[in-house]
Structure formats: C-alpha cells, structure tokens
C-alpha cells in the first residue's frame, strides 16, 4: 500500500506518514467527518513534490508521495 507524507496545519495539526490507496483517502482519515467542502489537492509546485491542500482557497497543509528508497543519514 502506498505511503504519503502529510503535513496538516488545520483543522487538527498532524505531521507524519500515512498509508492509504490515494492522497484523498489519506486526507479523509485526518479530517473531521462533518467537513462539507472537501479540500482540494493542488499540482506540485516545487522540486520535492509537495502538493498544497486548500480549503476555500486557503492552504491548510501539504502532501506528497513517500519515497521509501530515499537516502537517509541517521
């Protein structure tokens, strides 16, 4: 199952990895169920692949695909 890096600032802050079939499904698990307009995921705007999540034209967070093969220096 794909993983996504999620960085939400509103309505409840969250930063971490989420396993889901799609980016929309990853968002559903961290948004209130009574959220009437569903947030939109914008096109990637930077080289790192972060996509802005907007609700009523206001940025509420960012999401991108998690690349498991990324080099880590621990």
Coordinates of N, CA, C and O in Angstrom, one line a residue, residues 6 55 57-58 65 68:
X6 N 2.3 13.6 5.1 CA 1.2 14.5 5.3 C 1.6 15.5 6.4 O 2.1 15.2 7.4
X55 N -8.5 24.6 1.2 CA -9.9 24.6 1.6 C -10.4 26.0 1.5 O -9.9 26.9 2.2
X57 N -9.8 28.2 -0.8 CA -8.6 28.9 -1.3 C -7.7 29.3 -0.2 O -6.9 30.3 -0.3
X58 N -7.7 28.6 0.9 CA -6.7 28.8 2.0 C -5.9 27.5 2.2 O -6.5 26.4 2.2
X65 N 4.0 12.1 -2.1 CA 4.3 10.7 -2.1 C 5.6 10.4 -1.3 O 6.5 11.2 -1.3
X68 N 10.2 5.5 -0.4 CA 10.9 4.6 0.5 C 12.4 4.4 0.2 O 13.2 4.0 1.1

